[in-house]
mmCIF file of C-alpha atoms and ligand atoms in Angstrom:
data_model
loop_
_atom_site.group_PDB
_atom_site.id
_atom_site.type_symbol
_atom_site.label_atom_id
_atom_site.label_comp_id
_atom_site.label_asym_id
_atom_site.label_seq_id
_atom_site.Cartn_x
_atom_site.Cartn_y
_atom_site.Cartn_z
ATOM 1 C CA UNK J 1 88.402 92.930 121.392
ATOM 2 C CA UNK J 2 85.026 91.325 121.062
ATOM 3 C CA UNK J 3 83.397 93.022 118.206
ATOM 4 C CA UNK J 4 79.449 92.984 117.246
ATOM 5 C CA UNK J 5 78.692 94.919 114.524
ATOM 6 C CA UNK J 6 80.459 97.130 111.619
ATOM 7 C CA UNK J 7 79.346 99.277 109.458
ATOM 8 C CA UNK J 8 80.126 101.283 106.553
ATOM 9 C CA UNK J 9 78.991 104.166 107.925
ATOM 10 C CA UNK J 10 79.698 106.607 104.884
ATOM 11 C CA UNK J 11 82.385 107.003 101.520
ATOM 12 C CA UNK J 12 82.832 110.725 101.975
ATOM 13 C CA UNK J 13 84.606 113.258 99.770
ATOM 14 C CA UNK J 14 83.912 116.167 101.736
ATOM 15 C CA UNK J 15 83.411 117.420 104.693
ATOM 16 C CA UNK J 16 79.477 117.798 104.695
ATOM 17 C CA UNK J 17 79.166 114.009 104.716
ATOM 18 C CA UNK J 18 81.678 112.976 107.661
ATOM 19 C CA UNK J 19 79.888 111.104 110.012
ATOM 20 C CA UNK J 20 78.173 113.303 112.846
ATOM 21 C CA UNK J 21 78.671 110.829 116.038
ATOM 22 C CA UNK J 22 80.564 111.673 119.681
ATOM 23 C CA UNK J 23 83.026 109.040 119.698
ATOM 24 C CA UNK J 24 86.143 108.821 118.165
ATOM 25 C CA UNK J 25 88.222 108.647 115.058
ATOM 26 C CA UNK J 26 91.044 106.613 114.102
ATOM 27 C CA UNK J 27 92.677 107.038 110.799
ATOM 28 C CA UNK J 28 94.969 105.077 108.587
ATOM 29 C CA UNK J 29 97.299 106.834 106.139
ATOM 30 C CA UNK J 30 99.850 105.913 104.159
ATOM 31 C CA UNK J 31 100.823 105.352 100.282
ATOM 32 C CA UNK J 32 98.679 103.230 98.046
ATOM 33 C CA UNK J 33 99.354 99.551 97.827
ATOM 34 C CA UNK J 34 100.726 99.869 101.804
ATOM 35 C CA UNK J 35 98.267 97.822 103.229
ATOM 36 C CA UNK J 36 95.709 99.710 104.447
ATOM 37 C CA UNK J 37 92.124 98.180 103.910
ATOM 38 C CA UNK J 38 94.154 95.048 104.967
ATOM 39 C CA UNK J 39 94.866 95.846 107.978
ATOM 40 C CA UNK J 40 91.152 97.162 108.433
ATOM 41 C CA UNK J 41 89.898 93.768 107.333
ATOM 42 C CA UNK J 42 92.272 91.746 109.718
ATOM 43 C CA UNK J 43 91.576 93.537 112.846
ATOM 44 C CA UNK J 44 88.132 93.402 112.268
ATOM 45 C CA UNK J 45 88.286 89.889 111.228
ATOM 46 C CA UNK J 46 86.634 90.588 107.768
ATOM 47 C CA UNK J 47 87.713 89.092 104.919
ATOM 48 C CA UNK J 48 86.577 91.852 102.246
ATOM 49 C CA UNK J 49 84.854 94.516 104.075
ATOM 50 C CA UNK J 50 87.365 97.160 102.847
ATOM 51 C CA UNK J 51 88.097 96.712 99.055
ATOM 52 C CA UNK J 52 91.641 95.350 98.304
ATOM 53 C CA UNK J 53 93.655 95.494 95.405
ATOM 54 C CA UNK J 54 97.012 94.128 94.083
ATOM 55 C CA UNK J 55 96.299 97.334 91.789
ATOM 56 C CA UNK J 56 97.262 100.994 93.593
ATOM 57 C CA UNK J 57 94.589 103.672 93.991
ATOM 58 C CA UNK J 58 91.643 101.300 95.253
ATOM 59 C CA UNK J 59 90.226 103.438 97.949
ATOM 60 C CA UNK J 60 90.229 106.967 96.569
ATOM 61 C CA UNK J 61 87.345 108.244 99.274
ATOM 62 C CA UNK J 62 87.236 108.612 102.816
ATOM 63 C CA UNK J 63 85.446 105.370 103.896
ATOM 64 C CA UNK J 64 84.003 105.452 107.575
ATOM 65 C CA UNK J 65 83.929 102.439 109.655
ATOM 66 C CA UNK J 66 82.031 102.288 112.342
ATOM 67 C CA UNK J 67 82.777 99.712 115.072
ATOM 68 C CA UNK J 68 80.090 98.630 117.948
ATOM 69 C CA UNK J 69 79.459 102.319 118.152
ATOM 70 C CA UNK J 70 82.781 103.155 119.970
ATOM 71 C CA UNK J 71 85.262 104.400 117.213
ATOM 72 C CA UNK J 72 85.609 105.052 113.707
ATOM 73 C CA UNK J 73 88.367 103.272 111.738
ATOM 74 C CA UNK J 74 88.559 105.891 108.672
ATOM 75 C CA UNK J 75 90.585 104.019 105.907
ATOM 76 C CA UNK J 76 92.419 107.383 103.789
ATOM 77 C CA UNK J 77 92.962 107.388 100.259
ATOM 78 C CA UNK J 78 96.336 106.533 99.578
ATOM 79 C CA UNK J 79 99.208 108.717 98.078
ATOM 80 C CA UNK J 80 101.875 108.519 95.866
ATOM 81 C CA UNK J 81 100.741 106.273 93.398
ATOM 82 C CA UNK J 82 102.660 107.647 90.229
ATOM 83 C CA UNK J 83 99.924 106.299 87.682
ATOM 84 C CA UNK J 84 96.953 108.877 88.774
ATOM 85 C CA UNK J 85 96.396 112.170 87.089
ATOM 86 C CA UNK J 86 97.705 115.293 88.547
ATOM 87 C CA UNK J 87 94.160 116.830 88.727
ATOM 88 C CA UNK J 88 93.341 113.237 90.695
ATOM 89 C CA UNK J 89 96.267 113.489 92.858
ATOM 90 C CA UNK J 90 95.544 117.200 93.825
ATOM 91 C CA UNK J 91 91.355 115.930 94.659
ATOM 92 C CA UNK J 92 92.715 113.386 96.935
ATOM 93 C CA UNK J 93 95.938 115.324 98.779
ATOM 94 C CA UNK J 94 92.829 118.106 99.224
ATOM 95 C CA UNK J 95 90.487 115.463 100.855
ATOM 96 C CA UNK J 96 93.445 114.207 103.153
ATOM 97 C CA UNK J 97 94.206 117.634 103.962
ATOM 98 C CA UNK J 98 90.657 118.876 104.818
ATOM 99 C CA UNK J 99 90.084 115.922 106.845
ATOM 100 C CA UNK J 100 93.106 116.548 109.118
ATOM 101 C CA UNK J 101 92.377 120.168 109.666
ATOM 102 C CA UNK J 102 88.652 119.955 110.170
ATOM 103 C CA UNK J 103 87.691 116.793 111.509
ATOM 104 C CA UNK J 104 87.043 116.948 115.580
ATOM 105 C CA UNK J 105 86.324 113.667 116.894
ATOM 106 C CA UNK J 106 89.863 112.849 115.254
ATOM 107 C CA UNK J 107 91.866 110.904 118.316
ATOM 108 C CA UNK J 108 95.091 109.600 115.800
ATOM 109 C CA UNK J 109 96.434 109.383 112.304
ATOM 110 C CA UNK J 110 98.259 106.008 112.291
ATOM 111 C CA UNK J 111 101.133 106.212 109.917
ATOM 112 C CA UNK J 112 101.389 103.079 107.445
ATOM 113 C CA UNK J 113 104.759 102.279 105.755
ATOM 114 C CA UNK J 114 106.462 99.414 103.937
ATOM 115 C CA UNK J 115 108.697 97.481 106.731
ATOM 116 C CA UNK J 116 110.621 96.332 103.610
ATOM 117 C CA UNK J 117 111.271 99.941 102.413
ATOM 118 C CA UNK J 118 113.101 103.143 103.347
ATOM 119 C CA UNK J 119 110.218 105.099 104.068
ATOM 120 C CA UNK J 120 109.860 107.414 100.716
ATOM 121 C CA UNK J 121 109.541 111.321 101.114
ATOM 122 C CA UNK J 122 105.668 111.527 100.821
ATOM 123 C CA UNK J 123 105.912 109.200 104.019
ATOM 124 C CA UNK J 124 108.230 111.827 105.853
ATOM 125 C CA UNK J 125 106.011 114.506 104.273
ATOM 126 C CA UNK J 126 102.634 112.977 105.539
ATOM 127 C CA UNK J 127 104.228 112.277 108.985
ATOM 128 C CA UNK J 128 104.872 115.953 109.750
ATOM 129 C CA UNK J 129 101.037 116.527 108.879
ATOM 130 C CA UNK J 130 100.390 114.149 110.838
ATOM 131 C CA UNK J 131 102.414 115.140 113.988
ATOM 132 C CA UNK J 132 100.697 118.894 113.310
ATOM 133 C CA UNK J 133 97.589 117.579 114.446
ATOM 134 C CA UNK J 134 98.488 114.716 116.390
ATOM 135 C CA UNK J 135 100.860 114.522 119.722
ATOM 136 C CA UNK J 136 102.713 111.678 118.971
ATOM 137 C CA UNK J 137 103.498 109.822 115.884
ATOM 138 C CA UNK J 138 101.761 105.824 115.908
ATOM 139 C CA UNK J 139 103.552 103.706 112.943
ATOM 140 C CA UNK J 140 102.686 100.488 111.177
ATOM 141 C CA UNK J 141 104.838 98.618 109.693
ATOM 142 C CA UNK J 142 103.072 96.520 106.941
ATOM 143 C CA UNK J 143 103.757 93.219 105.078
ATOM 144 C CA UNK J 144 106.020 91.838 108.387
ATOM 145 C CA UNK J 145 105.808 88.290 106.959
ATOM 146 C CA UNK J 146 107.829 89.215 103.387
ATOM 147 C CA UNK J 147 110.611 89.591 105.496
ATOM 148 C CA UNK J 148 113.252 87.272 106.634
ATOM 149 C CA UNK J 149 113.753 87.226 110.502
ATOM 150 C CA UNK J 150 117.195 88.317 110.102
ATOM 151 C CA UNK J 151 116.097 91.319 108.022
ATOM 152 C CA UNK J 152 113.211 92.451 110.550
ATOM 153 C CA UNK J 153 115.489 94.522 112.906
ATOM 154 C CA UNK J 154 117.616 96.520 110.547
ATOM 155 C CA UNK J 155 114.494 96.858 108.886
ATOM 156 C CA UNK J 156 112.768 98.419 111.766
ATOM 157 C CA UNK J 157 115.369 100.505 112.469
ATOM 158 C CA UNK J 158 115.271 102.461 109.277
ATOM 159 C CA UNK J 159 111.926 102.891 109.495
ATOM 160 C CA UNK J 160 112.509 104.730 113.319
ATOM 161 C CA UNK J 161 115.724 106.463 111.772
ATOM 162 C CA UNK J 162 114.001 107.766 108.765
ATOM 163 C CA UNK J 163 111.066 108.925 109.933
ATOM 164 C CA UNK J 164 112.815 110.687 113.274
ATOM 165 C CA UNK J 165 110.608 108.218 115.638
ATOM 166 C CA UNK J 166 111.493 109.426 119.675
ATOM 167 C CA UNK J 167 110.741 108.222 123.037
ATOM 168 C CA UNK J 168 106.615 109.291 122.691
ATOM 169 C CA UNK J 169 106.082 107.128 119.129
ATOM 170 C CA UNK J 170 104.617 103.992 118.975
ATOM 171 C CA UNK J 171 105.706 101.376 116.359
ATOM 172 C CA UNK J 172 103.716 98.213 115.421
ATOM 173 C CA UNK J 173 105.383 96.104 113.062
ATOM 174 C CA UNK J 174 102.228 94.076 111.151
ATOM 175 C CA UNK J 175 101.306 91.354 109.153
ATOM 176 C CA UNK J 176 97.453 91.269 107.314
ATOM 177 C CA UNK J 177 98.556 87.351 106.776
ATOM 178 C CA UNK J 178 99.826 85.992 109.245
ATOM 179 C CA UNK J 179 98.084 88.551 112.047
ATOM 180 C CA UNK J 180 101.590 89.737 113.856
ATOM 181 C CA UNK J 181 100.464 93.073 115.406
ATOM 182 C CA UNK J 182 96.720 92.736 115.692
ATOM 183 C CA UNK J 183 96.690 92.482 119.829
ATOM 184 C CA UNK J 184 99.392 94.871 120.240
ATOM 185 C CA UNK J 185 97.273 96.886 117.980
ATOM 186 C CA UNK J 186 94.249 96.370 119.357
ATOM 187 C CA UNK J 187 95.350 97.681 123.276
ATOM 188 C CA UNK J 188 96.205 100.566 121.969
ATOM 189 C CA UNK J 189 92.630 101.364 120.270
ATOM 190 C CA UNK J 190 91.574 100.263 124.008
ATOM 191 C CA UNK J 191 93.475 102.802 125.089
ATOM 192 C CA UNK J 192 92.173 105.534 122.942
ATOM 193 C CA UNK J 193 88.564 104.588 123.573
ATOM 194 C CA UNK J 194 88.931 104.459 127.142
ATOM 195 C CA UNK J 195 90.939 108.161 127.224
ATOM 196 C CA UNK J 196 87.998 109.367 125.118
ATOM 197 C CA UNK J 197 85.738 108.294 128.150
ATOM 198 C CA UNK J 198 84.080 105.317 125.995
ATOM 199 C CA UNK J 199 83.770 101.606 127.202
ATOM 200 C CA UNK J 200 85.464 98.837 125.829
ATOM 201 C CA UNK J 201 83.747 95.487 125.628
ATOM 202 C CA UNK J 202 86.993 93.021 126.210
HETATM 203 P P1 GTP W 301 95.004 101.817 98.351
HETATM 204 O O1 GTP W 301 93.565 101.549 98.630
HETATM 205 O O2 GTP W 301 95.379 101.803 96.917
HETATM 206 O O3 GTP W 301 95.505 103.042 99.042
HETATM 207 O O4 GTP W 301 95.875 100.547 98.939
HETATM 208 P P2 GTP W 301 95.855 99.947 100.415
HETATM 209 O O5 GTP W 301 96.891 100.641 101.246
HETATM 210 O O6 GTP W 301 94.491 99.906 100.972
HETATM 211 O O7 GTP W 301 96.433 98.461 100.164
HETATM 212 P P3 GTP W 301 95.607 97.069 100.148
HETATM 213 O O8 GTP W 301 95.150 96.724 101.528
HETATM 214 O O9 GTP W 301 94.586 97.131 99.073
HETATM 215 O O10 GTP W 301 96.787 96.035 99.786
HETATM 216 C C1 GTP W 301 97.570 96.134 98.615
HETATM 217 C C2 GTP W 301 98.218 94.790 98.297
HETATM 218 O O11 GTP W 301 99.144 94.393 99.321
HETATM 219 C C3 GTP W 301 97.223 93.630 98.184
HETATM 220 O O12 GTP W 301 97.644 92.785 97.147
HETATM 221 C C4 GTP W 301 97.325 92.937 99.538
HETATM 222 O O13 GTP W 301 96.982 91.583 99.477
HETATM 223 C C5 GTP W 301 98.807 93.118 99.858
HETATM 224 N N1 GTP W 301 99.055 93.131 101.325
HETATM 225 C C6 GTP W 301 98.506 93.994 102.213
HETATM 226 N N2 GTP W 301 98.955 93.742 103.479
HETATM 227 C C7 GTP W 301 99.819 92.700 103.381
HETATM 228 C C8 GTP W 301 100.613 91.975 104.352
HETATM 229 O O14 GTP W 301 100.628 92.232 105.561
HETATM 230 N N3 GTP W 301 101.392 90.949 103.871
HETATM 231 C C9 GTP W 301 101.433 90.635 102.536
HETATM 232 N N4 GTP W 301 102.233 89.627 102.181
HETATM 233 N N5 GTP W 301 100.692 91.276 101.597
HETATM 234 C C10 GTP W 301 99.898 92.304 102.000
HETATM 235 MG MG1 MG W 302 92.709 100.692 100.273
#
């Protein structure tokens, strides 16, 4: 995809501030450290336009990214990071939680999880939120290149088993160094504009 112009649109912590535009959302969830911002930077081709951190618990707001006017990418706060306060853990489960239940332009919640890693039980946990709101369930599989190519398909394959992935899921395994994923990715963000009646400009 040929891309013009992003912005930050907004950091929001609640609801009042969400961005008030027609076209869609996509949203990335998934524990702290997963790769999130990451991935936002390499399919946008941005080097540091979402903050990332070797330390857990960079993005703790709901940060809005606007692309060329046709979708949001909305990077989550991530979860499960065992060094935050209880009182800081319950503000951001709330924020994930009120964003899934009240948000309207929201298209998907795109599941990311370790590809080296059993999915944990906040993954499982977040997945069946997820699948409340959404119809099917899209994963990412993050860090692809820290694994050896022999380890890639049993690998996969836990994540599918673990997480109960069927026939309607979508898995992407994906790599914010070496770019494995980011077409396959990127048709099906194509695909969600065009179902939501918007125009891509490939
Ligand atoms: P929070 O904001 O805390 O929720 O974390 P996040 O999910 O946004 O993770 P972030 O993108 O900040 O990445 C965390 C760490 O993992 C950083 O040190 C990244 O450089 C590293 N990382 C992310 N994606 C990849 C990847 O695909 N491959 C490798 N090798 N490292 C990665
Ligand atoms: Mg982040």
């Amino acid at each position: 995809m040929n891309i013009h112009k992003v912005d930050l649109t907004i950091s929001a912590v609640n609801p009042k501030q969400y961005p008030k535009t027609e076209f869609p959302d996509l949203a990335f969830a998934g524990r702290s450290n997963v790769g999130k911002s990451s991935l936002i930077n390499k399919l946008l081709n941005r080097k540091s336009l979402a903050r990332v951190s070797q330390k857990p618990g960079k993005t703790a707001t709901i940060n809005f990214y606007n692309i060329d006017d046709t979708i949001h990418f909305v990077d989550l706060p991530g979860y499960g990071f065992a060094q935050v306060s209880k009182e800081e853990k319950r503000k951001w489960g709330n924020m994930i939680e009120t964003y899934l239940n009240t948000r309207q332009n929201l298209s998907q919640v795109v599941l990311l999880v370790d590809s080296r890693h059993k999915p944990t039980a906040d993954d499982v946990m977040m997945l069946s939120f997820i699948r409340a709101v959404c119809p099917r369930a899209v994963v990412v599989a993050t860090k692809y290149d820290k694994l050896k190519p022999s380890q890639r398909e049993a690998s996969l394959k836990l994540v599918i088993e673990t997480l109960e992935l069927g026939g309607e899921d979508i898995i992407i395994p994906f790599s914010s160094v070496n770019g494995t994923g980011v077409e396959e990715f990127w048709c099906y963000v194509n695909e969600i504009v065009l179902e939501n009646g918007g125009e891509t400009n490939e």
